[in-house]
Coordinates of C-alpha atoms and ligand atoms in Angstrom, one line a residue:
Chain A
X245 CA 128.4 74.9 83.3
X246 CA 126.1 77.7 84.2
X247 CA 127.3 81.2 84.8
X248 CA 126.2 81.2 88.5
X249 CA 125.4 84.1 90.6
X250 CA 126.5 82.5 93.8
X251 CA 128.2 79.5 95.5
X252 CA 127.3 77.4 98.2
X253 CA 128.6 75.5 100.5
X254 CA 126.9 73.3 103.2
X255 CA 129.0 71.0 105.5
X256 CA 129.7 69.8 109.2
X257 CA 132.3 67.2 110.9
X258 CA 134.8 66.6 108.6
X259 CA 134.4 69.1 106.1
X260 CA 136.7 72.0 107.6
X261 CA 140.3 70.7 105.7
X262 CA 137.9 70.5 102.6
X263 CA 136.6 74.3 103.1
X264 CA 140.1 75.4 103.7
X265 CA 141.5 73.8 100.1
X266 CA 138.7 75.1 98.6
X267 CA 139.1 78.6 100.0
X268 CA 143.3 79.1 99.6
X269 CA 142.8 77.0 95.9
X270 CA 140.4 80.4 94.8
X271 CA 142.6 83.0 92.6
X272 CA 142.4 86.3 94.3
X273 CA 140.3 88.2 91.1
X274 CA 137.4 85.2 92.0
X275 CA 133.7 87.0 90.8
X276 CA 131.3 84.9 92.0
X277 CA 130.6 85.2 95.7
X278 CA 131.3 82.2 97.7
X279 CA 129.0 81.6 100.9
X280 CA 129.6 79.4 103.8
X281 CA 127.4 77.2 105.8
X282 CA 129.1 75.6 108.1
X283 CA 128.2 73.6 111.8
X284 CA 129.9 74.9 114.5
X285 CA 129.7 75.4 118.1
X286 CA 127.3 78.4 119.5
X287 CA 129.4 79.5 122.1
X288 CA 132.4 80.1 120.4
X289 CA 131.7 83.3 118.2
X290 CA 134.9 84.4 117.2
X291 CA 137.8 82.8 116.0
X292 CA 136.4 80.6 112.5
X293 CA 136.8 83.6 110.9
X294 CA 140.5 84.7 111.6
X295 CA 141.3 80.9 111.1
X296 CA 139.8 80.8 107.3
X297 CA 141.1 84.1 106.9
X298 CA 144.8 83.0 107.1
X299 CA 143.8 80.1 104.2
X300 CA 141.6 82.7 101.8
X301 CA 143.3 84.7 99.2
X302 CA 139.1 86.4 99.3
X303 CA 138.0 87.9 101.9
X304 CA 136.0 85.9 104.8
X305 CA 133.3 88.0 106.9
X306 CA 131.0 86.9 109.0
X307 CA 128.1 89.4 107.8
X308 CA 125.9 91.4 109.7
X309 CA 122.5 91.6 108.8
X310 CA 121.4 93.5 105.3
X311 CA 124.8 93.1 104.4
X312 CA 124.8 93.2 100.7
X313 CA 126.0 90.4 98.5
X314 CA 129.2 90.9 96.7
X315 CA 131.9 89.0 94.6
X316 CA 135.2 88.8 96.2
X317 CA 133.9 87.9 99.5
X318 CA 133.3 84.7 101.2
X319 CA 130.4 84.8 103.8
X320 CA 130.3 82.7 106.4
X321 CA 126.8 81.9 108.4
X322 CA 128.3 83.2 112.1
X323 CA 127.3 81.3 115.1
X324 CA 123.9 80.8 116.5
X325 CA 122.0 82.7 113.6
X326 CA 120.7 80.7 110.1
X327 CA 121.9 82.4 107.2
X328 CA 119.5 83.7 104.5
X329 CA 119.5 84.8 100.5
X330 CA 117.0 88.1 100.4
X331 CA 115.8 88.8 96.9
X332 CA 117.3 92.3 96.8
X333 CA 120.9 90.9 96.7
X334 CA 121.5 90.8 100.7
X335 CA 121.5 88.6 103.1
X336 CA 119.5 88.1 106.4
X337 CA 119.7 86.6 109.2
X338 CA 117.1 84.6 111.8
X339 CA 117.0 82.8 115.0
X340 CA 114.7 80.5 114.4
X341 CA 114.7 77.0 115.7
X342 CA 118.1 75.0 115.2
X343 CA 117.0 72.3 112.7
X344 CA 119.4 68.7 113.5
X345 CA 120.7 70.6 116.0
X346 CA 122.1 73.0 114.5
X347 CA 121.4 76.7 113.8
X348 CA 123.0 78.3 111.3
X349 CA 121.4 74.9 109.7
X350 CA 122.6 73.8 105.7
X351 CA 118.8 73.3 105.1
X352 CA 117.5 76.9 105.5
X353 CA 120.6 78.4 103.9
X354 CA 119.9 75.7 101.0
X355 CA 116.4 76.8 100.9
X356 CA 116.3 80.5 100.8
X357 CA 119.2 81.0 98.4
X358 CA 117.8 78.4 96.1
X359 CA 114.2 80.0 96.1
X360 CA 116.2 83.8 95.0
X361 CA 119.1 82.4 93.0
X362 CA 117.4 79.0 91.1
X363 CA 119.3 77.9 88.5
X364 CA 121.9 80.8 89.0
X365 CA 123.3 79.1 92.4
X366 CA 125.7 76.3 92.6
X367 CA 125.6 74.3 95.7
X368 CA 127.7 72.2 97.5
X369 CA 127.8 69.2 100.0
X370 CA 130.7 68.3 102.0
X371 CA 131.2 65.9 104.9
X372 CA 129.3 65.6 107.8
X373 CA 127.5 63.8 110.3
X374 CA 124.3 64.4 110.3
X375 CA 121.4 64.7 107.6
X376 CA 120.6 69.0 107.7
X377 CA 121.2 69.8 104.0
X378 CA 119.0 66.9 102.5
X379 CA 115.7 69.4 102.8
X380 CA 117.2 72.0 101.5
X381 CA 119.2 70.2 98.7
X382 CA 115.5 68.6 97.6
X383 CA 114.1 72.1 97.4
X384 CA 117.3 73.4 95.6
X385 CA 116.9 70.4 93.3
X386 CA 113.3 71.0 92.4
X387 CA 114.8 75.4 91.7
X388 CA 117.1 74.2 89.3
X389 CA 120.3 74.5 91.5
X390 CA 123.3 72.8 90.2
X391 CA 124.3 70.2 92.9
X392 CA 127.7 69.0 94.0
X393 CA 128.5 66.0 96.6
X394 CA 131.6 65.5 97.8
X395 CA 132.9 61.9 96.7
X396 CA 132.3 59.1 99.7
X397 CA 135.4 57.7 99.1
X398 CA 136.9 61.0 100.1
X399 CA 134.4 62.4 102.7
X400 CA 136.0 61.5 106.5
X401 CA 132.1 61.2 107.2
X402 CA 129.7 60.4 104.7
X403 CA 126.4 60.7 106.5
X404 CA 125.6 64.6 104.4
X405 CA 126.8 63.7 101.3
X406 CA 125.8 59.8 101.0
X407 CA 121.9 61.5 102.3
X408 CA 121.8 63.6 98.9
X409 CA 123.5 61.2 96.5
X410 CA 121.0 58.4 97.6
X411 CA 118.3 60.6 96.7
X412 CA 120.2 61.2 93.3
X413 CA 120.1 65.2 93.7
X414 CA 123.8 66.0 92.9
X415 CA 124.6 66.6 89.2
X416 CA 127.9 66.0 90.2
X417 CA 130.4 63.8 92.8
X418 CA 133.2 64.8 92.8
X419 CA 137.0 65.0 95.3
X420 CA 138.3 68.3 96.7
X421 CA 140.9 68.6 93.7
X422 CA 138.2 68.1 90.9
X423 CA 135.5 70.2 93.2
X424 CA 137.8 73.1 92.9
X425 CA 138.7 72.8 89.3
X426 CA 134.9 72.7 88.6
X427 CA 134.6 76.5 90.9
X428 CA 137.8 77.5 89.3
X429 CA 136.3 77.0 85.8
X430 CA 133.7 78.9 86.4
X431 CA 135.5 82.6 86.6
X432 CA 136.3 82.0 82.9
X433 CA 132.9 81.9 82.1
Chain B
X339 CA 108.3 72.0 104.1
X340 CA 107.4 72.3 100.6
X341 CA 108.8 69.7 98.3
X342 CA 107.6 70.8 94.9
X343 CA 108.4 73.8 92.8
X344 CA 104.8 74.1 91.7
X345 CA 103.7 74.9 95.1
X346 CA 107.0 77.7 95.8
X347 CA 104.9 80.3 97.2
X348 CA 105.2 83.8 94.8
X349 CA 106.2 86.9 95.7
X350 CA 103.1 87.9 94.8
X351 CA 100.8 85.8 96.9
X352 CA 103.5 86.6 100.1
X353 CA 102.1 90.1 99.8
X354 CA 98.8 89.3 99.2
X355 CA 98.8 87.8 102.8
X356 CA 100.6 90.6 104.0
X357 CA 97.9 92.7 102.8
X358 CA 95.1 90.9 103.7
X359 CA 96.2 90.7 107.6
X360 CA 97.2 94.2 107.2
X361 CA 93.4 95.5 105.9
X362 CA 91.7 93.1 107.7
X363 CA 93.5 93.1 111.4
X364 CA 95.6 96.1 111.4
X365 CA 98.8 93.9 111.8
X366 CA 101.3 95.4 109.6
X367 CA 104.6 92.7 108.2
X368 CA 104.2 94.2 105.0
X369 CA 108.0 95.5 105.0
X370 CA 108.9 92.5 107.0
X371 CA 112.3 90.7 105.8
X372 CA 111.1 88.5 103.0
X373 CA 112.9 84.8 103.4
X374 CA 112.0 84.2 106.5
X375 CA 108.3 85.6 106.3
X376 CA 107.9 83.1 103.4
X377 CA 109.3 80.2 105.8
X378 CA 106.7 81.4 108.6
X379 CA 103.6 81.4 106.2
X380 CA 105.0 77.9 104.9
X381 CA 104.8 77.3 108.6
X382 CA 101.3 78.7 109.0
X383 CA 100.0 76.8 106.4
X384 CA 101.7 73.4 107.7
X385 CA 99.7 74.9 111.4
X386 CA 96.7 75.4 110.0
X387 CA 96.5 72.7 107.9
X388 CA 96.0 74.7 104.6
X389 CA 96.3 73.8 101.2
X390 CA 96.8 77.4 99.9
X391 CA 97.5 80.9 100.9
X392 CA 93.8 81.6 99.8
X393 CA 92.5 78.5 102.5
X394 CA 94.9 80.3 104.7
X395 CA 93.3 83.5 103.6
X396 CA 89.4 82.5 104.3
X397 CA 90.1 80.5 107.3
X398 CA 91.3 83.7 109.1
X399 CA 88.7 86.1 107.6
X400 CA 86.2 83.8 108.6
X401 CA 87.9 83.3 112.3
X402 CA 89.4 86.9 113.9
X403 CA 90.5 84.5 116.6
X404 CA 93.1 83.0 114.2
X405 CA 94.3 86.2 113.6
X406 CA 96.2 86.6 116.6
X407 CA 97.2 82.9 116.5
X408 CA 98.5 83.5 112.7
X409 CA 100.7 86.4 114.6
X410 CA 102.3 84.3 117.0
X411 CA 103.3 81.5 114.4
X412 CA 104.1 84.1 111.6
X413 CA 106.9 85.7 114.3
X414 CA 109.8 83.7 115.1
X415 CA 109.8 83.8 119.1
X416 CA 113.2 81.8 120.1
X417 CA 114.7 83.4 123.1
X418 CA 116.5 82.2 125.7
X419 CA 118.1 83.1 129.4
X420 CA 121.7 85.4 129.0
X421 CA 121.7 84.4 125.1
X422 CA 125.5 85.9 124.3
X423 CA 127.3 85.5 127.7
X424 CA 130.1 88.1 126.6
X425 CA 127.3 90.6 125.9
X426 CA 125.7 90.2 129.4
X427 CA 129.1 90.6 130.5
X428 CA 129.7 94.2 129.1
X429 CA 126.2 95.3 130.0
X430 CA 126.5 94.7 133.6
X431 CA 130.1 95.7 133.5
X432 CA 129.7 98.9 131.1
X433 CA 126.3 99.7 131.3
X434 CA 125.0 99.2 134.6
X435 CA 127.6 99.7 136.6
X436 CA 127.0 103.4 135.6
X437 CA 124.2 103.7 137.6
X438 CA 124.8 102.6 140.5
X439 CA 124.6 105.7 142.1
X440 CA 121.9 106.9 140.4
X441 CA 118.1 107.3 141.7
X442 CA 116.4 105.1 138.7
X443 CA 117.0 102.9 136.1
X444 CA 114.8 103.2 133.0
X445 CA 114.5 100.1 130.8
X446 CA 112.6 98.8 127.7
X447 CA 113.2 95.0 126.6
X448 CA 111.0 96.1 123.2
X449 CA 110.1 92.3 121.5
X450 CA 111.0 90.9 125.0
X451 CA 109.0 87.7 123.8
X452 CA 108.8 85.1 126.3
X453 CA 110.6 87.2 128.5
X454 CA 114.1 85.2 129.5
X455 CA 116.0 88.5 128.9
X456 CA 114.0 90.2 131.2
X457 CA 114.1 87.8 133.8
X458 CA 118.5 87.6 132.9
X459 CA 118.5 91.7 133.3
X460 CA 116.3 91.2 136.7
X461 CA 119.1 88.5 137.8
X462 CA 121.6 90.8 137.1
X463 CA 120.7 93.3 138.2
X464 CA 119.5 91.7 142.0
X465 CA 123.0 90.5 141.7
X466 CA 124.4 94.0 141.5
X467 CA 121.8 95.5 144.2
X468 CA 120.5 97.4 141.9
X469 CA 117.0 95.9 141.4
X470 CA 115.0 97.9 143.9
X471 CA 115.4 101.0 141.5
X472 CA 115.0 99.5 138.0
X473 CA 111.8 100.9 136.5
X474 CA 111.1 98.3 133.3
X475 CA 108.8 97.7 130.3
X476 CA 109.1 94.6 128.1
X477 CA 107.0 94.8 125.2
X478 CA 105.9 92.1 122.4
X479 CA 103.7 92.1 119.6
X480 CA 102.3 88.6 120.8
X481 CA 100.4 88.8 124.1
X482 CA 101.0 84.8 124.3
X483 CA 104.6 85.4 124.8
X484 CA 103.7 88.4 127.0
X485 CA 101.7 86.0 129.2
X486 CA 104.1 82.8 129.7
X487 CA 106.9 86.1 130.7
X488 CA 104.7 87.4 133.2
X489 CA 104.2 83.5 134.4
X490 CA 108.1 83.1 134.4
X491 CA 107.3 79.9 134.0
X492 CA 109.7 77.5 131.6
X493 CA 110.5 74.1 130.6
X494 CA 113.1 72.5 132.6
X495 CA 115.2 71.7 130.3
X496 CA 115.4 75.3 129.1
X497 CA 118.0 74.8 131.9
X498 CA 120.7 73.1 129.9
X499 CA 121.3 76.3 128.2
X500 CA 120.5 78.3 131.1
X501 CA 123.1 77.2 133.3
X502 CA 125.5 76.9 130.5
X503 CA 125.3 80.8 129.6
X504 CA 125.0 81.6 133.2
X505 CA 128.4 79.7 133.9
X506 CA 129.9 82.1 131.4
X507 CA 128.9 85.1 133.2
X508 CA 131.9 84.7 135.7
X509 CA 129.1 85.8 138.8
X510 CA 129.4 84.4 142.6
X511 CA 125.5 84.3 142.4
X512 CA 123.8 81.3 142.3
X513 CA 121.4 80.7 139.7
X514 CA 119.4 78.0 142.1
X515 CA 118.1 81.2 143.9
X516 CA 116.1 82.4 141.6
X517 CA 113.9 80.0 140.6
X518 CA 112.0 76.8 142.1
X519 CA 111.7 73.1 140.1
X520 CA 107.8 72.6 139.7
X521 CA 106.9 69.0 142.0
X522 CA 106.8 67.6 139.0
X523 CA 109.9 68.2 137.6
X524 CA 108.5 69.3 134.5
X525 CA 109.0 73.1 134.4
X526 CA 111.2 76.1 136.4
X527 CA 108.7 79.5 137.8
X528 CA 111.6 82.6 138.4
X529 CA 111.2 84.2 141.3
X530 CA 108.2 86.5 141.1
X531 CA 110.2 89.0 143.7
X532 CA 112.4 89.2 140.1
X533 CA 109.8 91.1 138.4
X534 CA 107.8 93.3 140.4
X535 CA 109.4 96.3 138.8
X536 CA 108.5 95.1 135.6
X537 CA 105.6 96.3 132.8
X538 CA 104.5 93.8 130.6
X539 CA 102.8 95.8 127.7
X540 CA 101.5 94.6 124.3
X541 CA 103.2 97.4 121.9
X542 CA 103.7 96.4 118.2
X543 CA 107.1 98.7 116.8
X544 CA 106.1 98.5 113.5
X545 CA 102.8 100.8 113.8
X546 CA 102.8 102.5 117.1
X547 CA 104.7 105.2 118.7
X548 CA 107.3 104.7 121.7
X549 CA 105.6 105.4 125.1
X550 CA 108.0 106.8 127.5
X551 CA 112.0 107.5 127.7
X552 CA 114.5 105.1 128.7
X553 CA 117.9 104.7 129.8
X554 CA 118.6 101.6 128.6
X555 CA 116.7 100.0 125.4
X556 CA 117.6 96.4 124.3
X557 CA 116.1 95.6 121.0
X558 CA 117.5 92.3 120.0
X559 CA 116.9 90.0 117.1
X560 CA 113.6 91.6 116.1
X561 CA 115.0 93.9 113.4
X562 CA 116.5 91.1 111.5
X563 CA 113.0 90.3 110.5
X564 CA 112.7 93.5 109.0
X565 CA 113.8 94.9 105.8
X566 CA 115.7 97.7 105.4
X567 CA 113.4 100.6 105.5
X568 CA 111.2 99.2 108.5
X569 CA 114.5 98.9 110.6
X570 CA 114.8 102.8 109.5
X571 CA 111.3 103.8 110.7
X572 CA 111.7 101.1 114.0
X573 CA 115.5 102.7 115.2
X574 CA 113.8 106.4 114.9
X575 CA 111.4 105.2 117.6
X576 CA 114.0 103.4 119.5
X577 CA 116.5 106.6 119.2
X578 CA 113.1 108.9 120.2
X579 CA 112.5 106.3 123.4
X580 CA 116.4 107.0 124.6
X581 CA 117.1 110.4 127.2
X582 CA 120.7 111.7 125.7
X583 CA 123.8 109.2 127.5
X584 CA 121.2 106.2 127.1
X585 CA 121.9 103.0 126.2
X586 CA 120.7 100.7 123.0
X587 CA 121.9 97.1 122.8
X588 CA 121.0 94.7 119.3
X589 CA 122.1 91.6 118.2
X590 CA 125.3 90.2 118.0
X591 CA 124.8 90.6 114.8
X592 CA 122.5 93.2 114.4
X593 CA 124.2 96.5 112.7
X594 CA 122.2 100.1 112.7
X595 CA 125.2 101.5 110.6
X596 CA 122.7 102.0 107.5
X597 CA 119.9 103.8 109.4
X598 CA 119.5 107.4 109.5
X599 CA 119.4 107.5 112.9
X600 CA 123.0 106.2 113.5
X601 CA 124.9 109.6 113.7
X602 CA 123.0 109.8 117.0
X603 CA 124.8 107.1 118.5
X604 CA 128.4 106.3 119.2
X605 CA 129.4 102.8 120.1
X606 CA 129.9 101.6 123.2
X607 CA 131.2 98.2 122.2
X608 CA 131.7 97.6 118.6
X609 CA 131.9 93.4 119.8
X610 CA 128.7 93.3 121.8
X611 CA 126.7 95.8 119.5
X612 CA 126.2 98.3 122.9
X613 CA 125.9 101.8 121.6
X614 CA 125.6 104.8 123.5
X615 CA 123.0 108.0 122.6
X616 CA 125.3 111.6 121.9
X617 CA 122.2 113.9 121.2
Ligands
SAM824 C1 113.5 86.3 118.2 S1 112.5 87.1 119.4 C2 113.7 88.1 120.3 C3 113.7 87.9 121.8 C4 114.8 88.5 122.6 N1 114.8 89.9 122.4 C5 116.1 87.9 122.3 O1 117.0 88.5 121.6 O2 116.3 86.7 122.7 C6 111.7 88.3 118.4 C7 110.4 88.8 119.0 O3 110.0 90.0 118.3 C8 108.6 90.1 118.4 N2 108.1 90.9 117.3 C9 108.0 90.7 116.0 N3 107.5 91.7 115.4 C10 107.2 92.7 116.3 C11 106.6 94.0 116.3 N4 106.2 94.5 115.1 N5 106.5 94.7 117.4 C12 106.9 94.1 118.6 N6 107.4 92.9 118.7 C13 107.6 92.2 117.6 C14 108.1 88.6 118.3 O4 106.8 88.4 118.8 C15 109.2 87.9 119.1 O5 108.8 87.7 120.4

């Protein structure tokens, strides 16, 4: 595969135990940055964090606006903001509409990182309920982003992953175990 | 939404706009954050029905009218009543509970858009009996916005949230006092009684001075849309608008740790991104 500049990682109901294997299955000198996109209730602002946290050998922040991009980390998109890719290596955030009811929403994270990172961003579609990633997965697609859906034998709910892989937009479907051997690969490269 | 990598808007024709409203109509988003600009002029071209930045381009030349429409589409104007409970919370608790013995309160909402956390401040602030000696200006860029906040007028089911946020302000108050159902059902109007301390001014940041000293500025989830060296130029004329011992509240996640300006503040609350003016 590629060497990619950054990693990312869309998913809703279901996709949390996924995350978690993903994020403790990571060796601790990991050098691409990982970033997380993840559905999750407005009111509740703190917490996710800690909870990853105690699974990641990296480091998970919620980042504050401008907060520059770096390897090591894992960002995840906080509560009731979207998370964006800026072209000087930082990220932003926004408050603009939820989209499927949800804000941070998978398709604007999918969309802004894919227009700055193209081909250099790997991105990936876990479980979930609803379709907010398909928009942003097409545009990603059409970048030259690498795409990754998790299998639907293995997703608890298929809904996210099934929209993309009808659509034929991941390069790969693959289970948690292979998923992580495919990130894990890459910090050889 | 765009679906095809041949029409991915460039860098280069993003600031081509930019400079176009900026030469033509004075409005300046030249150093505005660039993602989500580029999502709001893939928005105004979806609005105006426009093939190409350059349609986009002549329609507004041709049309000054369009200009200030092309302003309230190209800023992202989602607000609503007590957004972040926990912050509304420590303001009342923190903040305004400091003055309650003094004469005035001094306030700026600056990018108050459609003007729910004015009327939120103006609940809390009744609620605390302080009202009668708030003095406050909410600003916007948009004088749309400006106008539906001076209406106080919102959809009814705004209310969902409403209530929900206002339920986790731990108040005795009851939000049914301040506002009435229209016969309809269709839309809420906040008491009027709410506001009649309140300016409503058109005042864009980006390119004009501040015009008068506050205690208490609130600048929320405006300088996300800016890059890094507009939110630099914006918090000097924040930190300029503040008396020493004033108050500046941003976004939950909002930061002013990389502006110049910073070593003038202290925080207040680290959580709730309350920060408190030392010179
Ligand atoms: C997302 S809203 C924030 C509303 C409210 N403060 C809150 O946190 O809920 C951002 C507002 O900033 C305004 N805005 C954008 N650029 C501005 C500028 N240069 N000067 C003044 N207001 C501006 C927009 O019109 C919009 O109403």
């Amino acid at each position: 595969m590629e060497r990619f500049k950054v990693i990312v990682i869309g998913g809703s109901a279901g996709s949390f135990q996924v995350v978690t294997r993903i994020l403790a299955a990571l060796p601790a000198n990991f050098n691409i940055p990982v970033v997380l996109c993840l559905h999750r209730l407005k009111h509740i602002r703190s917490g996710f964090e800690e909870v990853l946290n105690k699974k990641s050998t990296l480091k998970v922040i919620e980042p504050e606006d401008k907060t520059k991009l770096q390897k090591g980390y894992v960002y995840l998109a906080p509560a009731n903001y979207h998370l964006y890719a800026e072209i000087n290596g930082t990220l932003s955030l926004s408050t603009e509409e939820s989209v499927s009811f949800s804000r941070p929403s998978i398709d604007l994270t999918f969309d802004t990182f894919s227009y700055v990172y193209k081909n250099k961003m790997l991105g990936i579609i876990l479980s979930g309920a609803n379709r907010d990633g398909l928009n942003g997965c097409i545009l990603a697609k059409a970048r030259g982003t690498t795409l990754i859906a998790q299998s639907l034998e293995e997703a608890e709910i298929q809904t996210m992953p099934e929209s993309i892989i009808q659509q034929q937009l991941p390069t790969y479907i693959l289970k948690t175990e292979d998923i992580i051997k495919k990130i894990i690969a890459l910090n050889k490269l | 939404m765009l679906l095809n990598k041949d029409t991915d808007l460039s860098l280069t024709i993003i600031k081509q706009f930019q400079t176009f409203l900026f030469e033509k109509y004075g409005y300046d988003f030249r150093d505005y954050a660039l993602s989500s600009f580029k999502r709001r002029v893939e928005h105004l071209l979806f609005f105006f029905k426009s093939g190409s930045v350059n349609d986009l381009i002549r329609k507004i030349d041709a049309n000054p009218s369009l200009a200030e429409q092309a302003v309230k589409e190209i800023t992202v104007n989602t607000t609503e009543m007590f957004r972040d409970p926990s912050f509304w919370r420590k303001m009342r608790d923190e903040v305004l509970s400091q003055f309650v013995s003094s004469p005035v309160i001094r306030i700026w909402h600056a990018a108050c858009s459609s003007g729910e956390e004015v009327y939120s401040m103006c609940i809390i602030l009744q609620e605390m009996g302080l009202l009668d000696k708030a003095r406050i200006f909410a600003s916007d860029i948009n004088s749309e916005v400006l106008a539906n906040a001076k209406s106080g007028v919102y959809p009814i089911r705004s209310l969902d949230t409403t209530k929900s946020n206002f339920d986790r302000l731990g108040t005795s108050g009851k939000l049914e006092n301040y506002y009435k159902v229209s016969s309809d059902q269709t839309t809420i109007k906040y008491n009027e009684s709410l506001i009649k301390n309140v300016n409503f001014r058109k005042h864009n940041l980006v390119s004009e001075e501040g015009f008068s000293k506050f205690d208490i500025v609130l600048c929320r989830n405006v300088m996300i849309y800016f890059n890094f060296d507009l939110q630099d130029r914006v918090m000097d004329t924040i930190s300029n608008s503040l008396f020493k011992g004033g108050f500046l509240a941003i976004g939950s996640k909002e930061t002013i740790v990389w502006c110049s300006t910073a070593k003038d503040f202290q925080p207040l609350s680290v959580e709730e991104k309350i920060y408190k003016k030392i010179v």
